[in-house]
Coordinates of C-alpha atoms in Angstrom, one line a residue:
M1 CA 7.6 0.8 25.1
R2 CA 10.3 -0.2 22.7
I3 CA 9.0 -1.1 19.3
L4 CA 10.8 -2.7 16.3
F5 CA 9.2 -2.7 12.9
L6 CA 10.6 -5.3 10.5
T7 CA 9.7 -4.5 6.9
Q8 CA 11.3 -4.9 3.5
Y9 CA 9.8 -1.5 2.4
C10 CA 10.5 1.9 3.9
P11 CA 10.9 5.5 2.8
P12 CA 12.6 7.0 0.8
E13 CA 10.7 4.4 -1.2
V14 CA 7.2 5.4 -2.1
G15 CA 4.2 3.0 -1.8
A16 CA 1.4 1.8 0.4
P17 CA 3.4 -0.4 2.8
Q18 CA 6.2 2.2 3.1
N19 CA 3.7 5.0 4.0
R20 CA 1.6 2.9 6.4
I21 CA 4.4 1.5 8.5
F22 CA 6.4 4.8 8.6
E23 CA 3.2 6.7 9.7
F24 CA 2.6 4.1 12.4
A25 CA 6.2 4.6 13.5
K26 CA 5.9 8.4 13.6
Q27 CA 2.6 8.3 15.5
L28 CA 3.9 5.8 18.1
K29 CA 7.0 7.9 18.6
K30 CA 4.7 10.9 19.1
F31 CA 2.8 8.9 21.7
G32 CA 6.1 8.6 23.6
H33 CA 7.4 5.2 22.5
E34 CA 10.9 4.3 21.3
V35 CA 10.6 3.1 17.7
T36 CA 13.2 1.5 15.4
I37 CA 12.7 0.2 11.8
L38 CA 14.8 -2.7 10.5
T39 CA 14.5 -2.6 6.7
A40 CA 16.3 -3.2 3.4
M41 CA 18.3 -0.8 1.2
P42 CA 15.8 1.2 -0.7
N43 CA 15.2 -0.2 -4.2
Y44 CA 11.4 -0.4 -4.8
P45 CA 9.7 -0.3 -7.3
K46 CA 12.5 0.1 -10.0
G47 CA 14.5 -2.9 -8.6
E48 CA 17.7 -0.8 -8.3
I49 CA 19.4 0.3 -5.1
F50 CA 19.0 4.1 -4.6
D51 CA 22.0 6.4 -4.9
G52 CA 23.8 6.8 -1.6
Y53 CA 23.0 3.2 -0.6
K54 CA 24.7 1.2 -3.4
G55 CA 27.4 -1.2 -2.4
K56 CA 26.6 -1.0 1.3
K57 CA 25.8 -4.0 3.6
L58 CA 24.6 -1.9 6.6
V59 CA 23.4 1.7 7.0
K60 CA 22.2 3.3 10.2
E61 CA 20.3 6.6 9.9
E62 CA 17.4 8.6 11.2
L63 CA 14.2 9.7 9.4
D64 CA 11.9 12.1 11.2
G65 CA 13.4 11.0 14.5
I66 CA 12.9 7.3 13.8
K67 CA 16.0 5.1 14.0
I68 CA 16.5 3.1 10.8
I69 CA 18.7 0.1 10.3
R70 CA 19.2 -1.0 6.7
T71 CA 20.7 -4.3 5.5
S72 CA 21.5 -5.7 2.1
I73 CA 19.0 -6.9 -0.5
Y74 CA 19.3 -8.4 -3.9
A75 CA 17.7 -5.8 -6.1
T76 CA 16.4 -6.9 -9.6
K77 CA 14.3 -5.3 -12.4
E78 CA 13.3 -8.8 -13.7
K79 CA 9.9 -10.2 -13.0
S80 CA 10.7 -13.9 -13.1
F81 CA 9.7 -16.0 -10.0
T82 CA 13.3 -17.0 -9.2
K83 CA 14.6 -13.5 -9.3
R84 CA 11.7 -12.2 -7.0
L85 CA 12.3 -15.1 -4.7
R86 CA 16.0 -14.2 -4.5
N87 CA 15.0 -10.6 -3.8
Y88 CA 12.7 -11.7 -0.8
L89 CA 15.1 -14.2 0.6
S90 CA 18.2 -12.0 0.5
F91 CA 16.6 -9.5 3.0
T92 CA 15.0 -12.3 5.0
F93 CA 18.5 -13.6 5.8
S94 CA 20.4 -10.3 5.9
S95 CA 17.9 -8.9 8.4
V96 CA 18.7 -11.8 10.8
L97 CA 22.4 -12.3 10.1
T98 CA 23.4 -8.6 9.9
G99 CA 20.5 -6.5 11.2
A100 CA 19.7 -8.3 14.4
K101 CA 23.3 -7.6 15.7
H102 CA 22.5 -3.9 15.7
V103 CA 19.0 -4.1 17.2
E104 CA 18.8 -3.0 20.8
K105 CA 16.5 -4.5 23.4
Q106 CA 12.9 -4.3 22.3
D107 CA 9.5 -5.2 23.8
V108 CA 7.7 -6.1 20.5
V109 CA 8.8 -6.9 16.9
I110 CA 6.1 -6.0 14.4
T111 CA 6.7 -7.9 11.2
E112 CA 5.1 -6.9 7.9
S113 CA 3.9 -9.5 5.4
P114 CA 4.2 -9.8 2.5
P115 CA 6.9 -10.9 1.9
L116 CA 5.8 -13.9 3.9
F117 CA 9.4 -15.1 4.4
L118 CA 10.0 -12.1 6.7
G119 CA 7.7 -13.8 9.2
W120 CA 10.5 -16.3 9.9
S121 CA 13.0 -13.5 10.4
G122 CA 10.6 -11.6 12.7
Y123 CA 10.1 -14.8 14.8
V124 CA 13.9 -15.5 15.1
I125 CA 14.7 -11.9 15.9
A126 CA 12.0 -11.7 18.6
K127 CA 13.2 -14.9 20.2
K128 CA 16.8 -13.7 20.1
I129 CA 16.0 -10.4 21.9
G130 CA 13.2 -11.6 24.1
A131 CA 10.5 -9.6 22.5
K132 CA 6.8 -10.3 21.6
F133 CA 6.4 -11.4 17.9
I134 CA 3.6 -9.5 16.2
F135 CA 2.6 -10.6 12.6
N136 CA 1.0 -7.9 10.5
V137 CA -0.8 -9.2 7.4
S138 CA -1.5 -6.7 4.6
D139 CA -2.1 -9.3 2.0
L140 CA -2.9 -13.0 2.3
W141 CA 0.1 -14.9 0.9
P142 CA 0.5 -17.4 -0.8
E143 CA -3.3 -17.2 -1.6
S144 CA -3.1 -13.9 -3.5
A145 CA -0.1 -15.1 -5.5
V146 CA -1.9 -18.3 -6.5
K147 CA -5.1 -16.5 -7.5
L148 CA -3.1 -13.9 -9.6
G149 CA -1.3 -16.7 -11.4
V150 CA 2.1 -15.6 -10.1
L151 CA 2.6 -18.8 -8.1
N152 CA 1.7 -22.3 -9.3
N153 CA 4.4 -24.6 -8.0
K154 CA 2.6 -27.1 -5.7
L155 CA 5.5 -27.8 -3.5
F156 CA 6.3 -24.2 -3.0
I157 CA 2.6 -23.4 -2.3
T158 CA 2.6 -26.2 0.4
M159 CA 5.8 -24.9 2.0
S160 CA 4.5 -21.3 1.9
T161 CA 1.2 -22.3 3.5
W162 CA 3.1 -24.1 6.3
L163 CA 5.2 -21.0 6.9
E164 CA 2.1 -18.7 6.9
E165 CA 0.4 -20.9 9.5
F166 CA 3.6 -21.2 11.5
C167 CA 3.7 -17.4 11.8
Y168 CA 0.0 -17.3 12.9
R169 CA 0.7 -19.9 15.6
K170 CA 3.9 -18.3 17.0
A171 CA 2.7 -14.7 17.0
A172 CA 1.6 -13.2 20.3
A173 CA -0.8 -11.1 18.1
V174 CA -1.8 -11.1 14.4
T175 CA -3.0 -7.9 12.9
G176 CA -4.9 -7.8 9.6
Q177 CA -5.4 -4.8 7.3
T178 CA -9.0 -5.7 6.3
Q179 CA -11.9 -7.5 7.8
G180 CA -11.6 -10.1 5.0
I181 CA -8.0 -10.9 6.0
V182 CA -9.0 -11.1 9.7
D183 CA -12.0 -13.4 8.9
N184 CA -9.8 -15.7 6.7
I185 CA -7.3 -16.2 9.5
V186 CA -9.9 -16.8 12.2
Q187 CA -11.9 -19.2 10.0
R188 CA -8.7 -21.3 9.6
G189 CA -8.7 -21.9 13.3
F190 CA -6.4 -19.3 14.7
G191 CA -7.5 -17.8 18.0
K192 CA -10.0 -15.0 17.5
D193 CA -8.7 -13.4 20.7
K194 CA -5.3 -12.7 19.2
V195 CA -6.3 -11.6 15.6
H196 CA -7.1 -7.9 15.4
L197 CA -8.3 -5.5 12.6
I198 CA -5.9 -2.6 12.1
T199 CA -7.0 -0.9 8.9
N200 CA -5.3 1.5 6.6
G201 CA -5.7 5.2 7.5
V202 CA -4.6 8.6 6.5
D203 CA -3.1 11.8 8.0
T204 CA -6.0 14.1 7.4
E205 CA -3.8 17.2 8.0
F206 CA -1.3 16.0 5.3
F207 CA -3.9 15.2 2.7
K208 CA -6.6 17.9 2.2
K209 CA -8.1 19.9 -0.6
E210 CA -6.3 23.1 0.3
N211 CA -3.2 21.5 -1.2
R212 CA -4.6 22.1 -4.7
D213 CA -2.1 23.8 -6.9
E214 CA -3.2 25.4 -10.2
S215 CA 0.4 25.9 -11.3
F216 CA 1.0 22.2 -11.1
R217 CA -2.1 21.6 -13.2
K218 CA -0.7 24.0 -15.8
E219 CA 2.7 22.3 -15.7
I220 CA 1.2 18.9 -16.7
G221 CA -1.3 20.4 -19.2
V222 CA -4.6 19.9 -17.4
E223 CA -5.4 23.5 -16.3
N224 CA -8.6 23.7 -18.4
K225 CA -9.5 20.0 -18.2
F226 CA -11.2 17.5 -16.0
A227 CA -8.2 15.5 -14.6
V228 CA -9.0 12.0 -13.4
C229 CA -6.0 10.2 -11.9
Y230 CA -4.7 6.8 -10.9
A231 CA -1.9 7.2 -8.3
G232 CA -0.1 4.1 -7.1
I233 CA 1.7 1.0 -8.1
H234 CA 1.3 -0.1 -11.7
G235 CA 1.0 -3.8 -11.0
I236 CA -0.8 -6.9 -12.1
A237 CA -3.4 -6.8 -9.3
Q238 CA -4.7 -3.4 -10.3
G239 CA -5.6 -4.4 -13.9
L240 CA -4.9 -0.8 -15.1
E241 CA -5.6 -1.6 -18.8
V242 CA -9.2 -1.1 -17.8
I243 CA -8.5 2.6 -17.4
I244 CA -6.8 2.8 -20.7
N245 CA -9.8 1.2 -22.4
A246 CA -12.1 3.7 -20.6
A247 CA -9.9 6.5 -21.9
E248 CA -10.3 5.1 -25.4
I249 CA -14.1 5.2 -25.0
L250 CA -13.8 8.9 -24.0
K251 CA -11.2 10.0 -26.5
D252 CA -13.5 12.4 -28.2
E253 CA -14.2 14.2 -24.9
K254 CA -11.4 16.7 -25.3
D255 CA -11.9 18.2 -21.8
I256 CA -11.2 15.0 -20.0
Q257 CA -7.6 13.8 -19.3
F258 CA -6.5 10.6 -17.6
V259 CA -3.3 11.0 -15.5
F260 CA -1.3 8.0 -14.3
I261 CA 1.1 8.7 -11.4
G262 CA 3.7 6.2 -10.2
D263 CA 5.7 3.2 -11.4
G264 CA 5.6 -0.6 -11.4
P265 CA 6.1 -3.7 -13.4
E266 CA 3.1 -3.1 -15.8
K267 CA 3.9 0.6 -16.6
A268 CA 5.9 -0.1 -19.8
S269 CA 3.0 -2.2 -21.2
L270 CA 0.5 0.4 -20.3
I271 CA 2.5 3.1 -22.1
N272 CA 2.8 0.8 -25.2
M273 CA -1.0 0.2 -25.1
V274 CA -1.6 4.0 -25.1
E275 CA 0.8 4.4 -28.1
E276 CA -0.8 1.6 -30.0
K277 CA -4.3 3.1 -29.5
N278 CA -2.9 6.6 -30.4
L279 CA -4.5 8.2 -27.4
S280 CA -3.8 11.8 -26.5
N281 CA -6.0 11.9 -23.4
V282 CA -3.6 9.8 -21.2
T283 CA -0.6 11.3 -19.4
F284 CA 2.0 9.3 -17.5
L285 CA 3.9 10.9 -14.6
P286 CA 6.9 9.3 -12.9
M287 CA 6.9 8.0 -9.3
Q288 CA 6.7 11.0 -6.9
L289 CA 8.3 11.5 -3.5
K290 CA 5.8 11.3 -0.6
P291 CA 5.9 15.0 0.4
K292 CA 4.7 15.9 -3.1
M293 CA 1.7 13.6 -3.2
P294 CA -0.8 15.7 -1.2
R295 CA -0.4 18.6 -3.7
I296 CA -0.7 16.2 -6.7
I297 CA -3.7 14.3 -5.4
A298 CA -5.6 17.6 -4.4
S299 CA -4.8 19.0 -7.8
M300 CA -6.8 16.3 -9.6
D301 CA -10.6 16.4 -10.1
A302 CA -11.4 12.7 -9.5
T303 CA -9.6 9.4 -9.1
V304 CA -10.2 5.9 -10.5
I305 CA -9.3 3.0 -8.1
P306 CA -9.5 -0.5 -9.8
L307 CA -8.6 -4.0 -8.9
K308 CA -9.1 -7.2 -10.9
K309 CA -12.4 -9.0 -10.5
L310 CA -11.3 -11.7 -8.1
D311 CA -12.9 -12.9 -4.8
L312 CA -9.5 -12.3 -3.3
F313 CA -9.9 -8.6 -3.6
K314 CA -13.4 -8.4 -2.0
G315 CA -11.5 -7.9 1.3
A316 CA -9.2 -5.2 0.0
L317 CA -9.1 -1.6 1.2
P318 CA -6.5 0.2 -1.1
S319 CA -4.6 2.9 0.8
K320 CA -4.9 5.3 -2.1
M321 CA -8.6 5.4 -1.4
F322 CA -8.1 7.0 2.0
E323 CA -5.8 9.7 0.6
A324 CA -8.4 10.6 -2.0
L325 CA -11.2 10.7 0.5
S326 CA -9.1 13.0 2.8
S327 CA -8.4 15.3 -0.2
E328 CA -12.1 15.5 -1.0
L329 CA -11.6 13.8 -4.4
P330 CA -14.6 11.9 -5.7
I331 CA -13.8 8.3 -6.4
V332 CA -14.7 6.0 -9.2
L333 CA -14.3 2.6 -7.5
A334 CA -14.0 -0.6 -9.6
V335 CA -13.6 -2.9 -6.6
E336 CA -16.1 -5.3 -5.0
G337 CA -16.5 -6.1 -1.3
E338 CA -15.2 -4.1 1.7
A339 CA -14.0 -1.1 -0.4
E340 CA -17.4 -1.0 -2.2
K341 CA -19.2 -1.0 1.1
L342 CA -17.0 1.8 2.5
I343 CA -17.5 4.1 -0.5
N344 CA -21.3 3.5 -0.5
N345 CA -21.5 4.1 3.3
A346 CA -19.5 7.3 2.9
K347 CA -21.5 8.4 -0.2
A348 CA -18.1 9.5 -1.6
G349 CA -18.0 8.1 -5.1
I350 CA -19.4 6.0 -7.9
V351 CA -19.0 2.2 -7.6
V352 CA -18.8 0.3 -10.8
E353 CA -18.1 -3.3 -11.8
P354 CA -14.4 -4.3 -11.7
E355 CA -12.8 -4.7 -15.1
N356 CA -15.7 -2.9 -16.8
S357 CA -14.2 -0.1 -18.9
K358 CA -17.6 1.1 -20.2
E359 CA -18.9 1.7 -16.6
I360 CA -15.7 3.5 -15.6
A361 CA -16.1 5.7 -18.7
E362 CA -19.7 6.5 -17.9
A363 CA -18.9 7.3 -14.2
V364 CA -16.0 9.6 -15.3
L365 CA -18.2 11.4 -17.7
T366 CA -20.9 11.9 -15.1
L367 CA -18.4 13.5 -12.7
A368 CA -16.9 15.6 -15.4
K369 CA -20.3 17.1 -16.2
D370 CA -21.6 17.6 -12.7
V371 CA -19.6 20.0 -10.5
E372 CA -22.1 19.9 -7.6
L373 CA -22.0 16.1 -7.5
R374 CA -18.2 16.2 -7.3
K375 CA -18.3 18.7 -4.4
T376 CA -20.9 16.7 -2.5
L377 CA -19.1 13.4 -2.9
G378 CA -15.8 15.0 -2.0
S379 CA -17.2 16.7 1.2
N380 CA -18.8 13.4 2.3
G381 CA -15.6 11.5 1.9
R382 CA -13.6 13.9 4.0
K383 CA -16.1 13.8 6.8
Y384 CA -16.2 10.0 6.7
V385 CA -12.5 9.4 6.7
M386 CA -11.9 11.9 9.6
E387 CA -14.5 10.1 11.7
H388 CA -13.4 6.5 11.0
Y389 CA -9.9 6.3 9.5
S390 CA -7.6 9.0 10.9
R391 CA -4.1 7.7 11.4
E392 CA -4.0 8.8 15.0
S393 CA -7.1 6.9 16.1
I394 CA -6.0 3.7 14.3
T395 CA -2.5 3.9 15.9
R396 CA -4.1 4.3 19.3
K397 CA -5.8 1.0 18.7
L398 CA -2.5 -0.7 17.7
E399 CA -0.9 0.9 20.8
K400 CA -3.5 -0.7 23.1
I401 CA -3.0 -4.1 21.6
L402 CA 0.8 -3.9 22.2
M403 CA 0.5 -2.5 25.7
D404 CA -1.9 -5.3 26.7
L405 CA 0.6 -7.8 25.4
I406 CA 3.6 -6.6 27.4
K407 CA 1.8 -6.0 30.7

């Protein structure tokens, strides 16, 4: 089977969609399929084209045996709606006008949304090369943008909703990352028979507790401390100020250190918040390359995973949760809904109310003082994720969906 992934995000960028799609691609190649990724010049999350790609309109390369075709994108550091829209649309058009010329015959085109506009590109490219159009939804858009207050132009919301539903209608199959996403699409009248749940997962051999590195802990100054981390995008949806406020509550607990790993649009304001509160128990590390993350995650003692308290996020399953589970890291989860149910079923962490700094602080303190609890929660998490969320088993499910379509 010849498979094309169309996505705006891809390594060497670091992030949830980059990791998920590339891991799917590697697994499918391992299963014997021919896989290509059509993507943008790497620029996320700093909004600046990476060295080696600047000034280029087309780049063809290979990563881990996967063929990569990259086309131009308007990269911007600004957060304004018009700049972000230009960013999305630039790759939407370059992928069709430039990238499609270099795509060989394919059986399926799997298109990642968001950005939603890429659904149009995926449909056009699939039609052009005679392939099945698969629409993968990792976030409901424009709904999520509206509820986060990022999008409020009524005309644009109407147009975006039309495009969203167009993609659902035209797709041979729609895959949703969570049950909440799948239910939303089905309830809106799109065929239950073509909407499938394909969740996040994790490479359990890549993320494991044996990666723990005491020299790294010493390097960042937590060798004799209880290190609780947040690793991921520093964005609006996560509401990371809640962790800063929890750190302030625990500022007199000298053996507890909060470690932020990553980058994103809210990072500067979080650093300013820590400086204004004069907190010494918060450390910020830059975005890390993917190969370094298993060592970094395993070298922590616990992790906090928050999202804002919105109904929208009751259907979320953050990818960083699976990496922590696989690394036997106990989780303080400040998310309602599907993620809450998963952690409770796995008996792998402490679930608290979203946006509640006091409850987060109490949970962190409980874990810091109870070594046996940490070990039990960590062990439970590893067992659960190996049984239900290994990358290989999830990719097999995706493979079957694709094979059934092209028979």
